[in-house]
Amino acid sequence: MSTATQLIHSIPVDPLTGAISVPIYQTSTFVQEAPGVNKGYDYARTGNPTRAILEQLIAQLEKGSTGIAFASGLAAIDAIVKLLKTGDEILAVDDIYGGAFRLFTNVYDKFGIKVTFVDTSDVEAVFNAVTPNTKLIWLETPTNPTLKISDIEAIAKIAKANNSLLCVDNTFASPVLQQPIPLGADIVIHSATKYLGGHSDLIAGLVVTKDKEIGDKIKYIQNACGAILAPFDSWLAIRGIETLHLRIKQHCTSALTIAEYLEQHPAVDKVFYPGLKTHPNHDIAKKQSKGFGGIISFSLKNDTEAAAIEFVTNTGLFKLAESLGGIKSLVSHPANMTHKSIPAEKRRAAGVKDSLIRLSIGLEDAEDLINDLDNTFEKIKQQTAKKETAELSAC
Ligand SMILES: *Cc1c(COP(=O)(O)O)cnc(C)c1O
């Protein structure tokens, strides 16, 4: 059976009523026959049947043992950091999601957890950067927003030899394209806010562990700290995942077409898309994933913040917004939006230029999206020409 068929039929029909859609158990507590005697649930922070189906579903999709659902992607990341103790170190990808950077550096530094950033697309750099105190290696692949790819299998070997856990933030790829656990990762996390939810109507985070033992530890943290995903939001995430295969396929096809269009455009300096042969990590992307995803970044020949802002405020179909992975295409300016919490020098060193623009390719027709980008480039060209004429006549 294909994975798509398996996925759709692994979401159970309700045994009580035959409801084909998963029921939303909107309840805080469960009646017990005698103290401690119950039907598997006692209090809805600890466990909820709707959430449990989502947790089983993501564990199955990522080929892990345990799934754990949180109120946001960051709550999921936070739960993993809580496996560590004072003196432990995190080795993280340099081109990291801004919120994860903020959490690691501004919240956990005062608890004595040190974080080092390294270009993880360079396996040797990872090998050289681990220390005996590195207890967690943190990858995002592809990264946000420069779409660097790290070799999960090779870094898993380094992690294992060093007794470190390897966690992969698989938000950008989704389990349809890439499964880090079979490649050797211990933990996978998702911002289900993005592709898994898929409709820009949900904030959610998911964790999957390879081993049950680590899964149980994170489940303990989920209950002890309480950042659980609500029943209705769990249902939204399940509903999103039901169409994940189909959506990802379309995101990938359209993104490649648009990346090729951008690559030949005279106003574009550089296009970042792992599906392009010119991408420095194209080979490893091809080896470890089934497709290249729906995110494209590009910089402009006119490498100024002003030029990027002019572009992102003049698109039509592409809506200017944070986030990604939904049905509507989005455009963003990472330096001023998602990556604002990263200091400018650090951001530039990680390859996020001032003019870098990120696109999340939605499910509109690719041709319409290309026309929209084309119109935007044309509009900017005319505005620039007009400005230059005005400046000349002012002289
Ligand atoms: C959005 C995002 C997160 C954070 O998830 P939230 O659901 O917004 O808390 C983490 N990692 C990546 C790669 C993201 O894109």
XYZ file of C-alpha atoms and ligand atoms in Angstrom:
410
model
C 0.000 0.000 0.000
C 1.288 3.490 -0.747
C 2.158 5.823 2.114
C -0.700 8.152 1.115
C -3.264 5.343 1.373
C -1.732 4.161 4.631
C -1.827 7.656 6.053
C -5.479 8.255 5.204
C -6.579 4.913 6.657
C -4.436 5.096 9.783
C -6.774 7.809 11.073
C -9.302 5.608 12.845
C -13.066 5.639 12.430
C -14.641 6.398 15.834
C -15.307 2.985 17.449
C -18.195 4.372 19.527
C -20.350 5.941 16.790
C -18.715 5.184 13.439
C -18.006 8.898 12.888
C -15.581 9.041 9.952
C -14.071 12.310 11.199
C -12.153 12.143 14.484
C -14.418 13.373 17.330
C -13.283 16.459 19.243
C -13.270 15.491 22.927
C -13.853 18.951 24.376
C -13.605 17.931 28.016
C -11.296 18.750 30.908
C -11.841 15.619 32.962
C -13.071 12.027 32.688
C -15.427 10.266 35.123
C -13.796 7.420 37.034
C -15.463 4.240 38.273
C -13.290 4.190 41.385
C -10.199 6.278 42.254
C -7.622 5.494 39.576
C -9.995 3.209 37.628
C -10.728 4.849 34.259
C -10.949 4.233 30.530
C -7.365 5.349 29.855
C -7.912 9.063 30.506
C -8.235 10.942 33.790
C -7.417 14.626 33.174
C -7.130 16.351 29.788
C -3.707 17.957 30.339
C -2.289 14.459 30.826
C -4.146 12.925 27.903
C -7.024 13.628 25.518
C -8.386 11.139 22.940
C -8.360 13.654 20.048
C -4.795 14.681 20.844
C -3.804 11.007 21.233
C -4.873 10.253 17.644
C -2.756 13.153 16.360
C 0.194 11.961 18.472
C -0.053 8.421 17.070
C -0.430 9.769 13.550
C 2.705 11.933 13.603
C 4.729 9.140 15.260
C 3.705 6.820 12.433
C 4.449 9.425 9.736
C 7.938 10.061 11.119
C 8.583 6.344 11.781
C 9.200 6.948 15.478
C 7.876 5.357 18.656
C 6.214 8.283 20.435
C 4.404 11.430 19.311
C 3.785 14.372 21.648
C 1.661 17.423 20.759
C 2.314 20.946 22.047
C 0.623 24.334 21.907
C 3.223 25.671 19.438
C 6.420 24.702 17.666
C 8.369 26.703 20.223
C 6.679 24.886 23.113
C 7.839 21.645 21.457
C 11.413 22.968 21.186
C 11.257 24.185 24.789
C 10.255 20.707 26.007
C 13.344 19.219 24.335
C 15.722 21.752 25.894
C 14.233 20.733 29.249
C 15.863 17.298 28.801
C 19.168 19.121 29.470
C 20.710 20.365 32.709
C 23.048 23.182 33.758
C 26.473 22.775 32.138
C 25.131 20.956 29.076
C 25.753 22.430 25.644
C 23.691 22.652 22.490
C 25.374 22.660 19.100
C 22.949 24.306 16.684
C 22.712 25.132 12.994
C 23.799 28.747 12.405
C 20.939 29.610 10.043
C 18.434 28.785 12.787
C 14.773 29.819 13.122
C 14.734 33.175 14.956
C 12.421 31.963 17.713
C 14.679 28.993 18.483
C 17.685 31.356 18.572
C 15.861 33.621 21.037
C 14.846 30.666 23.238
C 18.331 29.088 23.307
C 20.244 32.310 23.899
C 17.940 34.666 25.811
C 15.982 32.228 27.974
C 18.217 29.202 28.579
C 21.542 31.049 28.950
C 20.582 32.083 32.469
C 20.049 28.429 33.383
C 23.662 27.703 32.406
C 22.949 25.961 29.107
C 25.429 27.073 26.475
C 24.703 27.143 22.782
C 27.235 27.165 19.942
C 26.239 27.857 16.358
C 27.952 26.195 13.429
C 27.364 25.780 9.711
C 25.981 22.241 9.895
C 25.961 21.869 6.100
C 29.702 21.350 6.665
C 29.945 17.928 8.381
C 33.592 18.476 9.306
C 32.689 21.730 11.080
C 30.169 19.795 13.190
C 32.774 17.140 13.978
C 35.216 19.852 15.084
C 32.672 21.766 17.150
C 31.293 19.008 19.402
C 32.655 18.881 22.932
C 32.193 16.291 25.704
C 29.446 18.569 27.041
C 27.492 18.700 23.770
C 24.350 16.854 24.793
C 22.108 18.051 21.979
C 22.813 18.690 18.303
C 20.109 20.824 16.721
C 19.526 20.753 12.978
C 17.101 22.422 10.682
C 17.310 21.097 7.164
C 16.427 22.820 4.908
C 17.225 25.917 6.958
C 15.259 29.098 7.141
C 15.647 31.198 5.011
C 18.778 30.249 3.032
C 17.658 26.612 2.581
C 20.984 25.048 3.477
C 20.916 21.262 3.693
C 22.719 19.246 6.359
C 23.629 15.582 6.002
C 21.434 13.993 8.681
C 22.978 10.519 8.408
C 26.571 11.760 8.762
C 25.738 14.081 11.669
C 23.772 11.287 13.392
C 27.015 9.261 13.441
C 28.896 12.168 15.036
C 26.099 12.593 17.600
C 26.088 8.902 18.477
C 29.872 8.738 18.890
C 29.722 11.805 21.145
C 26.752 10.596 23.203
C 24.672 13.579 22.076
C 21.026 13.542 21.096
C 20.335 14.595 17.533
C 17.153 16.603 17.046
C 15.976 17.650 13.580
C 13.462 20.431 13.077
C 11.667 18.912 10.085
C 9.188 21.776 9.605
C 10.394 22.832 6.144
C 10.562 19.343 4.612
C 7.606 17.591 6.280
C 7.650 13.801 6.739
C 6.392 13.349 3.177
C 9.764 14.529 1.851
C 12.186 13.627 4.626
C 12.192 11.275 7.598
C 15.125 12.026 9.919
C 14.552 9.111 12.333
C 15.346 6.324 9.825
C 18.443 8.414 8.946
C 19.612 8.229 12.584
C 18.029 11.201 14.391
C 16.768 10.680 17.959
C 14.089 13.367 17.928
C 12.108 15.194 15.251
C 10.131 18.349 15.880
C 7.602 20.223 13.776
C 5.974 23.551 13.827
C 2.654 22.014 12.730
C 1.594 25.631 12.235
C 3.209 25.318 8.798
C 2.838 22.389 6.329
C 1.194 19.856 8.654
C -1.681 22.202 9.518
C -1.392 23.576 6.016
C -4.211 26.136 6.050
C -2.739 29.041 8.079
C -5.408 28.541 10.763
C -3.457 26.852 13.546
C -0.506 27.211 15.935
C 0.809 23.809 17.001
C 4.015 21.876 17.682
C 4.788 18.169 17.433
C 7.626 16.017 18.730
C 8.459 12.466 17.661
C 11.121 10.337 19.317
C 12.910 7.289 17.981
C 12.997 5.556 21.391
C 10.121 5.122 23.776
C 12.354 5.972 26.742
C 13.063 9.526 25.518
C 9.450 9.769 24.401
C 8.305 9.007 27.935
C 10.623 11.709 29.310
C 9.155 14.308 26.934
C 5.608 13.134 27.717
C 6.465 13.679 31.381
C 7.652 17.224 30.581
C 4.496 17.832 28.489
C 2.307 16.974 31.472
C 4.548 18.595 34.094
C 4.941 21.909 32.235
C 1.523 21.888 30.600
C 2.012 23.397 27.122
C -0.409 20.901 25.556
C -2.291 21.184 22.268
C -6.041 21.763 22.722
C -8.602 19.235 21.369
C -9.926 21.469 18.587
C -6.403 22.393 17.477
C -5.452 18.702 17.526
C -8.404 18.059 15.219
C -7.304 20.866 12.876
C -3.817 19.355 12.719
C -5.261 15.898 11.908
C -7.425 17.388 9.187
C -4.426 19.186 7.729
C -2.283 16.042 7.726
C -4.999 14.150 5.817
C -4.135 16.111 2.639
C -0.405 16.568 3.317
C 0.798 14.269 0.515
C -1.201 16.016 -2.146
C -0.338 19.521 -0.950
C 3.396 18.845 -0.661
C 3.491 17.405 -4.175
C 1.949 20.590 -5.573
C 4.116 22.921 -3.430
C 7.239 21.150 -4.780
C 6.216 21.223 -8.449
C 5.250 24.896 -8.389
C 8.307 25.923 -6.345
C 10.731 24.368 -8.831
C 9.041 26.151 -11.751
C 9.137 29.480 -9.907
C 12.754 28.998 -8.754
C 13.764 28.426 -12.400
C 11.875 31.576 -13.426
C 13.614 33.631 -10.714
C 17.035 32.260 -11.592
C 16.854 33.753 -15.108
C 15.369 37.117 -14.025
C 17.780 40.066 -14.600
C 16.871 41.827 -11.304
C 17.649 38.727 -9.224
C 21.097 38.208 -7.735
C 20.889 34.715 -6.231
C 18.164 32.089 -5.833
C 18.195 29.687 -2.904
C 16.247 26.507 -3.683
C 17.663 23.025 -3.006
C 16.010 21.683 -6.170
C 18.227 23.851 -8.399
C 21.420 22.200 -9.627
C 23.226 25.440 -8.743
C 22.333 24.986 -5.035
C 25.543 24.033 -3.170
C 23.816 21.212 -1.258
C 21.692 19.908 -4.157
C 23.275 16.414 -4.089
C 22.715 15.769 -0.399
C 19.163 17.175 -0.681
C 18.517 14.691 -3.477
C 19.978 11.839 -1.438
C 18.050 12.345 1.786
C 14.704 13.764 0.660
C 12.033 12.868 -1.872
C 11.550 16.466 -2.986
C 12.767 19.997 -2.404
C 9.834 21.691 -0.705
C 7.841 24.850 -1.257
C 10.137 27.573 0.084
C 12.352 29.742 -2.130
C 14.564 32.646 -1.097
C 16.246 35.108 -3.401
C 18.345 38.244 -3.138
C 18.198 41.232 -5.462
C 20.962 42.720 -7.594
C 20.095 45.936 -5.763
C 21.130 44.521 -2.368
C 19.447 47.052 -0.101
C 16.799 46.722 2.552
C 14.787 49.435 0.754
C 14.653 47.433 -2.493
C 13.471 44.312 -0.661
C 10.808 46.257 1.213
C 9.617 47.798 -2.038
C 9.303 44.322 -3.539
C 7.435 42.679 -0.654
C 4.958 45.565 -0.422
C 4.111 45.481 -4.146
C 3.146 41.848 -4.742
C -0.501 40.955 -5.364
C -1.181 37.233 -4.891
C 1.809 36.823 -2.563
C 0.624 38.186 0.778
C 3.142 39.872 3.059
C 3.105 37.810 6.249
C 5.202 35.765 8.645
C 4.840 31.989 8.468
C 4.755 29.545 5.564
C 3.317 26.262 4.369
C -0.294 27.336 3.822
C -2.531 27.279 0.768
C -2.053 30.992 0.042
C 1.378 32.105 -1.148
C 3.278 34.363 1.225
C 6.207 36.733 0.826
C 8.426 37.954 3.657
C 11.547 39.956 4.373
C 13.447 37.788 6.914
C 15.865 40.546 8.047
C 12.921 42.604 9.261
C 10.505 39.835 10.182
C 11.335 36.221 11.162
C 15.034 36.970 11.715
C 14.736 40.316 13.458
C 15.725 38.798 16.823
C 19.103 37.735 15.367
C 21.780 40.477 15.523
C 22.524 41.997 12.074
C 26.181 40.818 11.888
C 25.200 37.269 12.866
C 22.336 37.294 10.381
C 24.524 38.517 7.501
C 27.260 36.006 8.400
C 24.649 33.234 8.117
C 23.930 34.394 4.556
C 20.743 36.385 5.216
C 21.467 39.454 3.082
C 19.610 42.730 3.587
C 17.739 42.225 0.288
C 16.879 38.571 0.899
C 13.214 37.801 0.183
C 11.490 34.570 1.131
C 8.559 33.055 -0.728
C 6.249 30.354 0.549
C 4.714 28.881 -2.579
C 1.051 28.131 -1.998
C -1.446 26.106 -3.988
C -2.401 28.718 -6.586
C -1.570 28.002 -10.217
C 2.199 28.389 -10.738
C 1.634 30.464 -13.878
C -0.472 32.987 -11.954
C 2.228 33.222 -9.298
C 4.921 33.847 -11.930
C 2.761 36.571 -13.494
C 2.401 38.144 -10.058
C 6.182 38.188 -9.534
C 6.709 39.483 -13.060
C 4.267 42.350 -12.475
C 6.030 43.190 -9.209
C 9.472 43.363 -10.854
C 8.000 45.550 -13.617
C 6.252 47.873 -11.155
C 9.494 48.373 -9.203
C 11.462 49.031 -12.372
C 9.024 51.759 -13.383
C 8.989 53.300 -9.895
C 12.812 53.369 -9.845
C 12.922 54.966 -13.310
C 10.390 57.584 -12.200
C 12.418 58.375 -9.071
C 15.605 58.737 -11.122
C 13.892 61.137 -13.545
C 12.598 63.176 -10.601
C 16.092 63.315 -9.042
C 17.611 64.402 -12.357
C 15.113 67.218 -12.865
C 15.727 68.341 -9.249
C 19.447 68.848 -10.024
C 7.609 28.524 12.718
C 8.772 27.683 13.049
C 9.029 27.286 14.365
C 8.200 27.771 15.531
O 6.909 27.255 15.512
P 5.637 28.012 16.134
O 4.538 27.062 15.817
O 5.520 29.322 15.450
O 5.894 28.166 17.599
C 10.112 26.459 14.586
N 10.912 26.050 13.570
C 10.699 26.418 12.294
C 11.614 25.942 11.237
C 9.629 27.252 11.995
O 9.435 27.627 10.727
